[in-house]
Structure formats: structure tokens, C-alpha cells
XYZ file of C-alpha atoms in Angstrom:
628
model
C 28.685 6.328 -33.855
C 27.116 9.371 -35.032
C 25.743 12.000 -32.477
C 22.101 10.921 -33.804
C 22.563 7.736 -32.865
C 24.208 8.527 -29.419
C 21.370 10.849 -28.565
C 18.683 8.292 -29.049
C 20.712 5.366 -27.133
C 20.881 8.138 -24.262
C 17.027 8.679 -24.297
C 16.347 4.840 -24.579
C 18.091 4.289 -21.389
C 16.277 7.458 -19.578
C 13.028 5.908 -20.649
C 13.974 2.640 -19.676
C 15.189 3.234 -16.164
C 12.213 5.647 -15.458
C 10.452 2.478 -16.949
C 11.782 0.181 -14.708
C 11.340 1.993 -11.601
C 8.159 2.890 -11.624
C 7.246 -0.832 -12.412
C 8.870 -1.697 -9.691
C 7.569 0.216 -7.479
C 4.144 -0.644 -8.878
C 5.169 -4.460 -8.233
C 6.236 -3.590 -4.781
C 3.142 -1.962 -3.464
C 0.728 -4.772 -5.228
C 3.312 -7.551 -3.864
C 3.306 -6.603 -0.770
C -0.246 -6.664 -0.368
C 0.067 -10.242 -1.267
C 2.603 -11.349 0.974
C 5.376 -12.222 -2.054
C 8.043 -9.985 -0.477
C 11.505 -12.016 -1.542
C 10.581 -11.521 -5.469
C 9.785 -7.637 -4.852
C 13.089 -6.940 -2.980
C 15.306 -8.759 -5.501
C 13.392 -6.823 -8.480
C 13.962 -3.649 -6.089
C 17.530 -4.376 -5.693
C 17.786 -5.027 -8.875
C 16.533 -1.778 -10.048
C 17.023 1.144 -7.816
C 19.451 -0.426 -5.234
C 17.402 1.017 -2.308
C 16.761 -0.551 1.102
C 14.544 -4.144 1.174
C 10.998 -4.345 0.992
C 8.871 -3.936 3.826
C 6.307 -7.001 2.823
C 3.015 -6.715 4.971
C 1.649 -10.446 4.703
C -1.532 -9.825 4.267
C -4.221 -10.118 1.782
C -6.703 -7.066 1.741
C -9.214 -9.266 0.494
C -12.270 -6.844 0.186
C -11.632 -3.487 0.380
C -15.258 -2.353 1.051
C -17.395 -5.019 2.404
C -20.622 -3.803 0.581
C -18.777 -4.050 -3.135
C -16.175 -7.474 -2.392
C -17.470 -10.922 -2.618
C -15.644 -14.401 -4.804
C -15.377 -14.992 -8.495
C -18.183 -17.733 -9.495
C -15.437 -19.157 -11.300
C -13.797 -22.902 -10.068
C -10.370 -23.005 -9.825
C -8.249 -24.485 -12.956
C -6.149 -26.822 -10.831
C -5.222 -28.090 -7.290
C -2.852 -29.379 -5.046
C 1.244 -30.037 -5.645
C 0.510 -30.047 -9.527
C -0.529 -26.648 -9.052
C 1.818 -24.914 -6.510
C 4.502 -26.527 -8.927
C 3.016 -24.268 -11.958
C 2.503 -21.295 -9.819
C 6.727 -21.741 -8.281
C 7.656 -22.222 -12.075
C 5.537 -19.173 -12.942
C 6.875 -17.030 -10.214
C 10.537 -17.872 -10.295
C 10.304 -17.427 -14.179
C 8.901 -13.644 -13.158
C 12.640 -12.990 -12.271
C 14.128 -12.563 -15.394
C 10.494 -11.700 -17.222
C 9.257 -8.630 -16.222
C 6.210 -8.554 -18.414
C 5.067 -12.258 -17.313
C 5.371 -10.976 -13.911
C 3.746 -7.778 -13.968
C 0.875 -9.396 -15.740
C 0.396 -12.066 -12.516
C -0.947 -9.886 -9.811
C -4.432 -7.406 -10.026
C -3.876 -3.341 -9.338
C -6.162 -3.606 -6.652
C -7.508 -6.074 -4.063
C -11.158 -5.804 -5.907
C -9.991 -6.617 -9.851
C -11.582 -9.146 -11.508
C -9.341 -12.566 -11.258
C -10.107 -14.817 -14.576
C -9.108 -15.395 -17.919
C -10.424 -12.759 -19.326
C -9.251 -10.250 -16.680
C -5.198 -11.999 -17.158
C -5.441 -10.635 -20.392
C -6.704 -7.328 -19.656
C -3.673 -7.125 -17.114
C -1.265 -7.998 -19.579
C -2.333 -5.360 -22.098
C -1.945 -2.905 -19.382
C 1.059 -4.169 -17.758
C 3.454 -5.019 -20.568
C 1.829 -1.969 -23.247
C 0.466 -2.429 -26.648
C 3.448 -2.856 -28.511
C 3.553 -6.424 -27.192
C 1.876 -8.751 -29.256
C -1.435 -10.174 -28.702
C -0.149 -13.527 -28.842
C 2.329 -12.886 -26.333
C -0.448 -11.116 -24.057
C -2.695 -14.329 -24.113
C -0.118 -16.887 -23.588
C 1.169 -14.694 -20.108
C -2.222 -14.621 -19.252
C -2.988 -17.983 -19.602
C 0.136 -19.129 -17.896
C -0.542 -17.038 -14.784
C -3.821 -17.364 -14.366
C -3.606 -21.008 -14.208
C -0.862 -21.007 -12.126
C -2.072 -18.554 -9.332
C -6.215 -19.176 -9.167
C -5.921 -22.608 -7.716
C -4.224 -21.460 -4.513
C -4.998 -18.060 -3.249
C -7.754 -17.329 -5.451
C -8.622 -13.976 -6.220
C -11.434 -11.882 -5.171
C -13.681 -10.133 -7.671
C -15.939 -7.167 -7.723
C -19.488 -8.429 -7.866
C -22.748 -6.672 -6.900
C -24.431 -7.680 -3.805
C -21.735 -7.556 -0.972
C -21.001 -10.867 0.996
C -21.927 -13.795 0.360
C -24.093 -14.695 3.248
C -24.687 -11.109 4.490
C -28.161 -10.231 5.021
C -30.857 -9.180 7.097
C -30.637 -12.340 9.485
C -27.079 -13.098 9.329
C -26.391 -9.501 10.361
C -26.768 -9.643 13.622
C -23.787 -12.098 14.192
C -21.919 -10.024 11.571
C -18.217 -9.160 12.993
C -16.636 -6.473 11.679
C -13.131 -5.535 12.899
C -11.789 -7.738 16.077
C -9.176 -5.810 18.975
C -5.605 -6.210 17.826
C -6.400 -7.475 14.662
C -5.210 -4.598 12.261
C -6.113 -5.876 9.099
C -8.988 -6.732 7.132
C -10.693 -9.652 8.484
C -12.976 -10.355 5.748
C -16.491 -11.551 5.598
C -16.812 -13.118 9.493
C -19.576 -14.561 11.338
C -20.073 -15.860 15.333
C -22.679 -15.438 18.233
C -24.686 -18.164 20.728
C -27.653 -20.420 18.089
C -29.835 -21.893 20.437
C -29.804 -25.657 20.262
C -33.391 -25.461 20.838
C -34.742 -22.396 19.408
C -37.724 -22.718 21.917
C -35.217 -22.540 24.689
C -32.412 -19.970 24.334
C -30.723 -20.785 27.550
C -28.935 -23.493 25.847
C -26.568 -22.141 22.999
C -23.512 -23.023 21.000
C -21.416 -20.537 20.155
C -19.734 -20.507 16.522
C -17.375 -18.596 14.223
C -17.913 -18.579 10.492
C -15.780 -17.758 7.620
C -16.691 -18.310 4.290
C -14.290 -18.872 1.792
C -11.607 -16.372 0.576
C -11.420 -18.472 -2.903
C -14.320 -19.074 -5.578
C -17.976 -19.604 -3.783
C -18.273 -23.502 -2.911
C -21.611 -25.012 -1.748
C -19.659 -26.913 1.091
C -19.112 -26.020 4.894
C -15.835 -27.721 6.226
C -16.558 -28.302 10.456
C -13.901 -27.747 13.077
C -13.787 -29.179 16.055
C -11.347 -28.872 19.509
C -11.518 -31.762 22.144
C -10.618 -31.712 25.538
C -13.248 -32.674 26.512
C -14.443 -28.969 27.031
C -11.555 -27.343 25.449
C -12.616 -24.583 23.091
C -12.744 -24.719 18.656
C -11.527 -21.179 19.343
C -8.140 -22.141 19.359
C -8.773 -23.851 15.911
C -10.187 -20.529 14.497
C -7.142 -18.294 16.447
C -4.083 -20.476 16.616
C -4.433 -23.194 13.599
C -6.533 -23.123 10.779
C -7.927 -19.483 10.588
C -7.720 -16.778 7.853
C -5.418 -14.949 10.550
C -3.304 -16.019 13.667
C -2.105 -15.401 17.078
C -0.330 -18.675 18.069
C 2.532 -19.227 20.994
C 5.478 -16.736 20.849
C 3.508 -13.855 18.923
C 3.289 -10.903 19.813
C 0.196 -9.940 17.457
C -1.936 -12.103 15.331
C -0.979 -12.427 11.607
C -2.692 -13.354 7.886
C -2.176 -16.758 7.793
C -1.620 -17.918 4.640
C -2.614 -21.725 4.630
C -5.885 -21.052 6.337
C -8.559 -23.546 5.411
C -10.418 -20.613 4.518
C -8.413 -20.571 1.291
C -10.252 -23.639 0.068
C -13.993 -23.598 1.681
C -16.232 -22.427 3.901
C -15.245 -22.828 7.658
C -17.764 -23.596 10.789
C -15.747 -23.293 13.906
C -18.060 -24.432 16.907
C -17.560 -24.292 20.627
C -19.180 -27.593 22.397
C -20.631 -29.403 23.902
C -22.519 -26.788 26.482
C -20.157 -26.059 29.117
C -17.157 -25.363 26.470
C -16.223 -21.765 26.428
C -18.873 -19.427 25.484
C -21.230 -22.668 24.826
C -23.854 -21.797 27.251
C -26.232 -24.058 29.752
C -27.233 -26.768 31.721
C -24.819 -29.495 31.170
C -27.062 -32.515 30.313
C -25.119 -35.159 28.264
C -24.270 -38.395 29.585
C -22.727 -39.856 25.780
C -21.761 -38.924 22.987
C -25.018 -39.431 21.243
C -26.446 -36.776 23.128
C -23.983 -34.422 21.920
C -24.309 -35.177 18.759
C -28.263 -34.516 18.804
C -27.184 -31.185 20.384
C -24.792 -30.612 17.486
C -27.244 -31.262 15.193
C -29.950 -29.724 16.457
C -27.717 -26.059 16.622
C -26.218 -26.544 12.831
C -30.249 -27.241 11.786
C -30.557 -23.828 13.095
C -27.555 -22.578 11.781
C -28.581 -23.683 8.089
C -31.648 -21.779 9.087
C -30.145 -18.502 9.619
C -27.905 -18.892 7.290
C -29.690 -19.764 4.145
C -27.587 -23.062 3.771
C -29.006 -25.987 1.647
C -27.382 -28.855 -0.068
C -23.820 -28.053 1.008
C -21.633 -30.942 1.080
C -20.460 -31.402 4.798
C -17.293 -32.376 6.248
C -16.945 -32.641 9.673
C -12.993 -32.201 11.415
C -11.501 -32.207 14.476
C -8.489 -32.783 17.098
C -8.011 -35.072 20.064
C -10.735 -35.927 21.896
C -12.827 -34.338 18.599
C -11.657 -37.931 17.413
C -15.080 -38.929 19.656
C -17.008 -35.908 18.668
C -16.652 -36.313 14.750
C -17.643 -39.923 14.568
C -20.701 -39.561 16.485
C -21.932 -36.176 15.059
C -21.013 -37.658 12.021
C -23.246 -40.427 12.295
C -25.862 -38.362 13.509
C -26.188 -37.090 10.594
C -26.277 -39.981 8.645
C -29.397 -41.008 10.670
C -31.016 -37.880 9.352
C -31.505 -39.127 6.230
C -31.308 -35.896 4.796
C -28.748 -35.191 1.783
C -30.715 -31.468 1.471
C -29.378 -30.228 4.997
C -27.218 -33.471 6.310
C -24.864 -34.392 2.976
C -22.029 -35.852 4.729
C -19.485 -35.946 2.651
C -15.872 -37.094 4.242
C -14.335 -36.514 8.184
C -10.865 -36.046 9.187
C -9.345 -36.378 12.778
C -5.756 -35.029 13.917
C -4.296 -36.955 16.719
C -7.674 -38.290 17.601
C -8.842 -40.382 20.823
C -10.298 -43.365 18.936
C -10.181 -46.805 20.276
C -8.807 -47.181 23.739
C -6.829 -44.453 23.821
C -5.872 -44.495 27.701
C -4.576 -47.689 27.403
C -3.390 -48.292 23.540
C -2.370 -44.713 22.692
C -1.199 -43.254 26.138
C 0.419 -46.468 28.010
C 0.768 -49.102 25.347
C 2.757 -46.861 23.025
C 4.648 -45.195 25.706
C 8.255 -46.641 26.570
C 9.499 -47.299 22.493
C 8.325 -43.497 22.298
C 10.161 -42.443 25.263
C 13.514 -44.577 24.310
C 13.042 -43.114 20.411
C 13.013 -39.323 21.631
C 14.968 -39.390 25.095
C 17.365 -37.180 23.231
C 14.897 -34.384 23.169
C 13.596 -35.619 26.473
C 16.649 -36.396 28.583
C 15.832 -39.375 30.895
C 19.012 -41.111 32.607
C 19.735 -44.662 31.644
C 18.767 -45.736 35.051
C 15.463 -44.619 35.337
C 14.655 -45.468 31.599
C 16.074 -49.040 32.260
C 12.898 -48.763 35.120
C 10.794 -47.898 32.296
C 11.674 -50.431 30.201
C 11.142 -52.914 33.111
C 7.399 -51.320 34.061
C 6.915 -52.051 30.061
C 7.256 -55.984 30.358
C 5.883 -56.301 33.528
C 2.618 -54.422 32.855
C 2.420 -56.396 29.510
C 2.509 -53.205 27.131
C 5.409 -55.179 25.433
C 3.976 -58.433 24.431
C 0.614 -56.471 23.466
C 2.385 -54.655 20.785
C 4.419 -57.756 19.957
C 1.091 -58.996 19.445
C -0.855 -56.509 17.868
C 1.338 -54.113 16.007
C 0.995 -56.268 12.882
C 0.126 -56.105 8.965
C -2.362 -57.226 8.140
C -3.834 -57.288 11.484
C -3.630 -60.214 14.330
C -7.316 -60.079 15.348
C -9.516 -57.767 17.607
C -7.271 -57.056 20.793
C -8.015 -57.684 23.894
C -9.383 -54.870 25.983
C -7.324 -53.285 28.635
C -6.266 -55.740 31.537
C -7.949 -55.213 34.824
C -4.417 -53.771 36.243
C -3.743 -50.796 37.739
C -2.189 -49.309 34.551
C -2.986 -45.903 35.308
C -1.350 -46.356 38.782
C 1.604 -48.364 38.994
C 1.880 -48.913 34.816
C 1.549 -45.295 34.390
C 4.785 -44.938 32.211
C 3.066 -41.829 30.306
C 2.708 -40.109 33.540
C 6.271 -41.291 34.955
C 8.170 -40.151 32.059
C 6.536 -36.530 31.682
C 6.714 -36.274 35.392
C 10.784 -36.919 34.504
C 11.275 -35.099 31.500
C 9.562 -31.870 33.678
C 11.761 -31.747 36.493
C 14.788 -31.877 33.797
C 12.901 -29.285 31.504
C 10.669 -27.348 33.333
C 8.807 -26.125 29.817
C 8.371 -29.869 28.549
C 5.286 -30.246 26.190
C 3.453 -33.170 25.822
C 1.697 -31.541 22.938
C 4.805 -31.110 21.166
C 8.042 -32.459 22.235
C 10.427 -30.275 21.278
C 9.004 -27.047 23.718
C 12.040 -25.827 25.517
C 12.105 -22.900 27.981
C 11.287 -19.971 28.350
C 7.344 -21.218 27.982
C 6.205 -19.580 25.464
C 3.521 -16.691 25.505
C 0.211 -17.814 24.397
C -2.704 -15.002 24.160
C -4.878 -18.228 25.222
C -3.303 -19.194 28.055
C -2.324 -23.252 27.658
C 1.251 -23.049 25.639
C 2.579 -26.501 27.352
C 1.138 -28.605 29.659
C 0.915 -25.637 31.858
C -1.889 -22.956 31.777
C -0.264 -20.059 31.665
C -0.134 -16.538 30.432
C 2.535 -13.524 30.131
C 1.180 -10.843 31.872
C 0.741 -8.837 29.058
C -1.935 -11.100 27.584
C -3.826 -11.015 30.680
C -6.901 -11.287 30.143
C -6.732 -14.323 28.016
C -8.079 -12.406 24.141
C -11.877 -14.455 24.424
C -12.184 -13.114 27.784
C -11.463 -9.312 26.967
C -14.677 -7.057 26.861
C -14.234 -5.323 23.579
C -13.550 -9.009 22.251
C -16.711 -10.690 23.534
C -18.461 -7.469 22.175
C -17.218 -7.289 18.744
C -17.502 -11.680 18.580
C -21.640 -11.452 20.029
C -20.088 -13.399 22.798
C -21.954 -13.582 26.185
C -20.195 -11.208 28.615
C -21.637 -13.115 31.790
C -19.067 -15.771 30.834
C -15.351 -16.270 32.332
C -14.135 -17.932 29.202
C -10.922 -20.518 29.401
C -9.273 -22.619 26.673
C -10.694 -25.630 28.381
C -13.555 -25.412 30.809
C -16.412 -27.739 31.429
C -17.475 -30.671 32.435
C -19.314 -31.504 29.920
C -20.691 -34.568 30.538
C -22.935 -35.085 33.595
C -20.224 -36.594 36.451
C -18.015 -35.729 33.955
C -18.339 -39.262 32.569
C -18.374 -40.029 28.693
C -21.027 -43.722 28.959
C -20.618 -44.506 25.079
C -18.208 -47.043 23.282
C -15.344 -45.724 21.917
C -15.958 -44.879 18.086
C -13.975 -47.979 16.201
C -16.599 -50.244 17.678
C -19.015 -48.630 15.119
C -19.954 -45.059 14.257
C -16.996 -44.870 12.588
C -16.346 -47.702 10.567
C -19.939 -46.113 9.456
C -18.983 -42.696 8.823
C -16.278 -44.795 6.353
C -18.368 -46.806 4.947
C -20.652 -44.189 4.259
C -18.275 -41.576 2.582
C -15.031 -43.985 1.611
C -13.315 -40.046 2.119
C -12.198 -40.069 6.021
C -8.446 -39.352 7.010
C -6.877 -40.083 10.558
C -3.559 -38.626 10.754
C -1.079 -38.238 13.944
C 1.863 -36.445 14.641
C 4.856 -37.864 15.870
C 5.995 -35.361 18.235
C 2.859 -36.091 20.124
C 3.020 -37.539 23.626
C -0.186 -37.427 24.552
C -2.011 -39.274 21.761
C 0.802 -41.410 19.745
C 1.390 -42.760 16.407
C 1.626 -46.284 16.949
C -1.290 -46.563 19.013
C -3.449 -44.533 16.658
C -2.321 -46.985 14.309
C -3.166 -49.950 17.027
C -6.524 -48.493 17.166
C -7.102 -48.878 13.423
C -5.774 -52.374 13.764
C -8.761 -52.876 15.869
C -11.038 -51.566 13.720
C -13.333 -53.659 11.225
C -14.448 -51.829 8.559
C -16.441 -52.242 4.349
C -15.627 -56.025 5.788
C -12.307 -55.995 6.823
C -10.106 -55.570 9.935
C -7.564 -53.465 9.866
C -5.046 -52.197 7.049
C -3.941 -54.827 4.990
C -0.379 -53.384 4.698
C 1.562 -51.455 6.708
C 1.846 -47.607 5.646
C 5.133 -46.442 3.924
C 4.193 -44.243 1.003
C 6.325 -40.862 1.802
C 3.903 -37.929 2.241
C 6.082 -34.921 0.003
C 4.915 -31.573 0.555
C 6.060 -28.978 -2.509
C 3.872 -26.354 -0.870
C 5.664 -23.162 -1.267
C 6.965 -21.590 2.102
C 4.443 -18.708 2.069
C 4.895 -17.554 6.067
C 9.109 -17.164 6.853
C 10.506 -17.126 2.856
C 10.569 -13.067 3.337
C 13.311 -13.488 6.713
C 15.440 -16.335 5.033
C 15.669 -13.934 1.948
C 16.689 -11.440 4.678
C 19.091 -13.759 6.064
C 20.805 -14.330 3.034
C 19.644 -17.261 2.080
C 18.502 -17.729 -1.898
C 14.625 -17.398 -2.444
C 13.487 -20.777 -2.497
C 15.640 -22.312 -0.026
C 13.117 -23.742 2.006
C 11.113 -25.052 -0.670
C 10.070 -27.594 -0.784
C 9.395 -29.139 2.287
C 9.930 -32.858 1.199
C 9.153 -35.743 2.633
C 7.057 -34.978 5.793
C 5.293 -37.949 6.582
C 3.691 -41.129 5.225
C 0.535 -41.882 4.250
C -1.747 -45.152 3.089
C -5.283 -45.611 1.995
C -7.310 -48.633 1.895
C -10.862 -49.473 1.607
C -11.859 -45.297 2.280
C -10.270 -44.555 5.086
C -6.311 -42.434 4.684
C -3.656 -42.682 7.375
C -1.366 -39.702 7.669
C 1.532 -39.801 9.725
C 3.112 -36.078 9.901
C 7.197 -35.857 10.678
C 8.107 -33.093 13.152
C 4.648 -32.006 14.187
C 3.047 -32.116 17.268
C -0.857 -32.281 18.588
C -2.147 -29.541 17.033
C -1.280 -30.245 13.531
C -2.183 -27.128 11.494
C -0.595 -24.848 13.893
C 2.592 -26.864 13.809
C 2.677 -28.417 10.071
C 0.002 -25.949 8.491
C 1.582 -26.942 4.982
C 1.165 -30.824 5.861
C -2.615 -29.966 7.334
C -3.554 -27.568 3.885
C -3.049 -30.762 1.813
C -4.532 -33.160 3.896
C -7.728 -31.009 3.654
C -7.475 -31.058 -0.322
C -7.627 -34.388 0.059
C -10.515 -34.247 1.720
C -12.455 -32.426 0.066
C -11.889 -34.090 -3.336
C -9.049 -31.620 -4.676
C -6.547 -33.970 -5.370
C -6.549 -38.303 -5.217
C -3.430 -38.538 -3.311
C -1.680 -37.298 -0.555
């Protein structure tokens, strides 16, 4: 080889490791703003052979809150089909620089479409590429990555819903929270405007993908327990759930796909402020109603579709508020569009979902919950005698037996109290045992809101509880005056709920009227439980029918990339991917507009516990994909 020849091999390989390394450091600082750690570090090791990436989880969605807002553009795709593309994509990055270098913006204000793929790919891979080659990348990624964390574009005007009203509930930076927190709403709305004394209090955050004229309604139950721990500890853009020690970007937030109205009610719930005056659930949802009217107000909000969600005793609440809005009449400001409840207190839940249900759960878990033969053999016998065994033998049927009888004038939540027996049991074995979710062990965890089991409770270090911290209630609007808990009230007058329980008819209207509602429970839950969910629905007559016709069994597979602990198995050793997918996590059925969703290894609060299980259910609901 002549010396020519070895001179120019020589500078090719200079060029190309100088090249390589400054690409990959490029990659490494945009990656990490996104959260895709693993890919960066292998790349890195790859490369340079220095130490592992340092990946920061978090999205800086807009860098200057006057100049950031959402492309106008709809994403390409949704659901598994998607996340399938974007894996493909992403994995294929490995071995194709170019491809991925061309997937991710410079900066956290770059234009995210088509057109903008294209420019990236120019710049990213040089001109000596071909133009062919440029397009098809382009088009690859930006199919593959808009449809699940959208990207934000530069586009004049600011926020969304930022202006001279709206700016006075405007939050700008919360304590702790050391990241960008986006465009963020929350303050008191008077339910009456001509009476301020009476207020809900609310957090809003609009949606980090493409601008959607929908608002997506979360709901806590208790009753009196607080939607606060839906924005902070399930479904928000960040999180601070049990056993952290600050909050993080949470990448399956529900803010990904629309806009999010987290409200604290009825009055007497948290920061929800005044007289309590309800005696049913109609009056709260004329309360509800009432506030969001005023809320739409501020807000500038007109014919958004609506979909009203909740938890536990929510599974009242979004039936009824629901249906309130139906009675408006009013698609401009009231388009109800579809509801979903997690573990949700329909039917007779005291009875069917609490006692009924209780000893084949007990004698299906008691390895997790540890009860001796003898006193589970007591159970069993407190199961016959109180007749929860031939109800079930009865009832638990497909298609369904007939409308059940109501709960038998017994003292069932005395004597037949097997719910209360066997936690009492399972505590004195495991002094951390969680109803909530079944596989809490000790030490209790620490919980910036104070209720991690079925204790309140709080380390000392997170005392006082984060919505009852001064700077917090100042930076949130929130009223100082009040001592706020997780779960407070009452909330009903003699803290008695008159109305029928929703299967007897607001919801088998809320169906009717949308044919879009999912009911879903968890099966580590031991407060509200599966089968008596499901017993509930058996007892519910609805578009002319009673019950489910067949019995669910369609697996639930979640393909949902791991995008919260894929950075510590990588760490660990483990190959990327290893924990993708999920797999079979549940079952679901549909019949007749209304989905059941049963969710494997979750318990009560379902998007804090299976957050990639509760990000597809709500693409479900709001019309992203057909099945679950």
C-alpha cells in the first residue's frame, strides 16, 4: 500500500472518530433530555468507552413559556401499533447512526413534523447523503415518535390558554419540583360566582402533545379524599408517589394525550371550600357542574369533547356528574363524550364487592397475606353461614342469572364482616398490610401525602404533608386558612350519601348515551374487588340487556415500552429491552358500549401502580385505538 494511500486511510479514521464523538455527545445531551438513557450509554460505550450516561428523565417541554406552545398537527398513529414502530425505529438507531440522529430535535422548542424530520436529517447525517435517503429517515421517525410523546413546537402566542383571565391561577414553578412544569393551572372557582364562599379547587394541565379540543376529568373518591393525589401520585405530567424521595417526569402522564381537569370535591374535600350542603349525589353533581360552567368561562372552553374519570368511590361521582350533564342538553359546553372508573363503588359495593367477594379472595392470595389454616377454615365457615357462598353460586354467572337480591337484613358488617376479619389478621402478621394493594410489606413506605397503607402516616421528613406547606398553597392559589389532608370531609350532610347506587340508572345512561365507558379493577385490590365489580355489572341492565352476555377472557397485552426503570436494568446488566414488553396484563371484554378491564398485579390506584395498563385504557377512551 503506497504511503498516499496510508496517509489518507490515517486521516479517514481521525475524521471519523472526531466524527463519532462529537455525535455522540450531541445524542447524549439531546437524549437525555428525553429520558432515552440505555440507547445513549451503549452509543457512548460504544464510542469513547467513558463512564454511563447520566439520563435526567425529563422532558424540558417549553423552554420559555412566552415562545413554547403544541404543533397544530394530529398525531400519525396511536396505541400498540405505534409504540411497536417507534421500538423498531429506536432499536434499529443502534446500528444506524444517521436514522438515529435524525429522530430527536436540537432543542426542546424545534419544530416536530414532516417537514421539520427532514430538515433534521439534512443536518444530522450531512449533504452527501442522498435526498432519498433523508426523506425516507424522516418519514420513518417521524411516524414512529409523534404519536407518543409528541413534540413541542415554536409557535407565536405563548400557552395555549394563557391570558389575561387565566393568569391569575397561572402556576409557575412548584417547591421541590426542579424541572419544568409546563403550562399549569389551579386556584378555588366559585360554584356560584355570586357566592365565593363556596369553591372547588382544581389543577389544570393542558396537553404536552398536539392541541385537542377535549378536557379529560379526574376524579378521587373517598368520599372526601382529595383528586390531588391523582394529579401528584398517578396520572400527572410529574410524580411524587410512596418511597420517593423527590417527585419525577412521569412519562405515561395522561397529559401526553389531552387536556387534564383535576378537581377537588365535593366542598369539604381538601382545599374545596364551604358549607357542606349535599345530601345525594345529585346535588354534587349540580355543584360540579355549576363550577366547570365557570371554569369554561374563565377558560375560554367551548365544544370540547368531555370525558369524565375517576377512582373508588369516584365510581358514584362520575355517573351522576355524568348524567348531569346529559340533562344539560348542551353539546356546546356539556359534550359528554365517554367515562371511565378504576376500582369503582358501583352497585352494592359494601355487600357485593367488600363481603360477597371476600373469602375466595382471601384463600386465592393468603400466600401474600399469611392467614393460618385454622382461622381461614373460620372464614370459610362465616362464608356459608352468612350466605356470601350460595350468592355467588348464584350470581357469578354468564350471561347473567337475573337482578340479585339486595343485601340480606343480617348483620353482615358485624358478625359477617370477613373483609374486616381478615385485614384485622393479615395486620397483626404484617404490620404494613395494604388493602389498597396487597403486596405492601414493611417498612411502610414514605408518602409526601401522608396515607401509604391503610395507615395515615408520614416520615418525618415530609412533615408537613406537600398541599399543606405554605410556599405550596402559595405557588398552587390554594387557600392558606385551610389544614389540608388526603381525605377530609364529610361531605355529605350526616355524612350520609341518600341516592341509589349508580347501576340502578345514571349509569346504564351515561352508556347508553356515549357506548365509550370502561370499568376496570385491579386484582390486588382488597377493598373494592374484581369479582364483585363484575357482580355489580351482572346487576346492571343496560341498551336492553342485563348483564354481559359472556364472560371476559380476551388477554389485555401491553407492548408499551418501559419508559420509567429501562435506564437501571441497563445499569444492572440486563440487555435494553428486557422488560419490554409487558405482556399479558389483564383481560378485557366489551359489549353493548360499556369495556371491562381487569388489570394483573395492580392495586387501587391503578395509574400509580400499572401506569402502562392505565395510558392505554385512556386511548381507548378517548377514541385512539378500538381495542384494548
Amino acid at each position: 500500500m503506497s504511503t498516499k494511500v496510508l496517509r489518507i486511510v490515517a486521516v479517514f479514521i481521525v475524521v471519523l472518530a472526531f466524527v463519532l464523538t462529537v455525535s455522540a455527545a450531541r445524542l447524549e445531551a439531546v437524549g437525555r433530555s428525553k429520558g432515552y438513557g440505555p440507547k445513549l450509554e451503549k452509543l457512548r460505550k460504544r464510542v469513547t468507552e467513558n463512564a454511563k450516561a447520566k439520563p435526567r428523565p425529563v422532558v424540558e417541554r417549553a423552554a420559555a413559556a412566552t415562545t413554547a406552545s403544541t404543533s397544530n398537527s394530529s398525531p400519525s398513529c396511536g396505541g400498540n401499533n405505534c409504540v411497536n414502530a417507534f421500538n423498531k425505529q429506536f432499536t434499529a438507531s443502534l446500528d444506524n447512526l444517521e436514522s438515529f440522529c435524525s429522530s430527536w430535535t436540537a432543542a426542546p422548542t424545534a419544530v416536530f413534523s414532516s417537514t421539520g424530520t427532514a430538515t433534521w436529517a439534512a443536518n444530522c447525517v450531512g449533504t452527501s447523503t442522498a435526498a432519498s435517503v433523508q426523506s425516507a429517515v424522516a418519514s420513518k421517525v417521524s411516524s414512529a415518535c409523534s404519536c407518543f410523546v409528541p413534540e413541542p413546537t415554536s409557535t407565536p402566542g405563548g400557552f395555549r390558554f394563557l391570558n389575561k383571565n387565566t393568569e391569575p391561577y397561572q402556576v409557575k414553578s412548584l417547591p421541590l419540583v426542579d424541572f419544568d412544569i409546563g403550562e399549569m393551572y389551579s386556584g378555588n372557582i366559585p360554584i356560584d360566582t355570586n357566592d365565593p364562599s363556596r369553591a372547588l379547587f382544581f389543577v389544570f394541565q393542558p396537553t404536552d402533545g398536539p392541541p385537542v379540543d377535549e378536557i379529560t376529568i379526574w376524579l378521587n373518591g373517598g368520599p372526601g379524599c382529595s383528586s390531588l393525589e391523582g394529579f401528584f401520585q398517578e396520572n400527572g405530567r410529574f410524580i411524587w408517589s410512596w418511597g420517593q424521595y423527590n417527585p419525577t417526569f412521569n412519562p405515561y402522564s395522561w397529559v401526553n394525550l389531552t387536556n387534564v381537569l383535576w378537581v377537588e370535591q365535593p366542598v369539604g374535600t381538601g382545599f374545596a371550600i364551604g358549607n357542606v350542603t349535599a345530601t345525594s349525589e345529585e346535588d354534587i353533581a349540580q355543584d360540579f357542574v355549576n363550577f366547570f360552567s365557570n371554569f369554561q368561562t374563565i377558560f375560554g372552553i367551548s365544544k370540547f369533547k368531555i370525558y369524565v374519570t375517576g377512582e373508588s368511590y369516584a365510581g358514584r361521582y362520575v355517573p351522576y356528574i355524568s348524567a348531569a350533564m346529559l340533562d344539560k342538553n348542551d353539546t356546546e359546553h356539556f359534550d359528554l363524550s365517554g367515562a371511565l372508573m378504576y376500582d369503582p363503588c358501583i352497585g352494592s359495593y359494601s355487600y357485593v364487592a367488600e363481603e360477597v367477594t371476600a373469602y375466595p379472595f382471601v384463600e386465592a392470595n393468603n400466600n401474600m397475606i399469611g392467614i393460618n389454616a385454622s382461622y381461614l377454615a373460620t372464614l370459610k365457615e362465616l362464608d356459608e353461614s352468612c350466605g356470601f357462598a350460595d350468592f355467588r353460586e348464584k350470581y357469578y354467572k354468564f350471561p347473567a342469572a337475573g337482578i340479585q337480591l339486595p343485601a340480606p337484613d343480617i348483620p353482615y358488617e358485624g358478625t359477617c364482616d370477613i373483609n374486616t376479619w381478615a385485614t384485622n389478621a393479615a395486620e397483626k402478621l404484617n404490620p404494613c398490610f395494604n388493602s389498597y394493594e396487597l403486596v405492601t410489606q414493611c417498612p411502610i413506605p414514605s408518602d409526601p401525602l401522608g396515607f401509604p397503607t391503610n395507615l395515615a402516616y408520614s416520615y418525618p421528613g415530609l412533615i408537613p404533608l406537600y398541599f399543606d406547606r405554605a410556599d405550596v398553597k402559595a405557588a398552587m392559589h390554594a387557600p392558606t386558612q385551610v389544614d389540608w389532608q388526603e381525605c377530609s370531609g364529610p361531605v355529605f350532610v350526616n355524612n350520609v350519601d341518600t341516592s341509589l347506587d349508580p347501576i340502578q340508572h345514571v349509569l346504564p345512561r351515561v352508556i347508553e348515551a356515549t357506548n365509550r365507558v370502561l370499568v376496570s379493577n385491579a386484582d390486588l385490590d382488597f377493598v373494592i374487588i374484581t369479582a364483585g365489580t363484575l357482580l355489580s355489572i351482572q346487576n346492571m341492565t343496560w341498551n336492553g340487556k342485563l348483564g354481559f352476555e359472556k364472560e371476559p377472557s380476551t388477554p389485555t397485552i401491553i407492548t408499551l415500552p418501559d419508559l420509567q426503570y429501562e435506564q437501571t436494568y441497563v445499569e444492572n446488566g440486563f440487555p435494553f429491552g428486557f422488560e419490554d414488553p409487558q405482556g399479558t396484563m389483564g383481560i378485557n371484554h366489551y359489549e353493548r358500549g360499556l369495556m371491562w378491564a381487569e388489570t394483573y398485579l395492580s392495586g387501587h390506584m391503578q395509574p400509580q401502580f400499572q401506569p402502562r395498563s392505565s395510558y392505554r385504557h385512556l386511548q381507548w377512551l378517548l377514541g385512539h385505538i378500538q381495542e384494548l
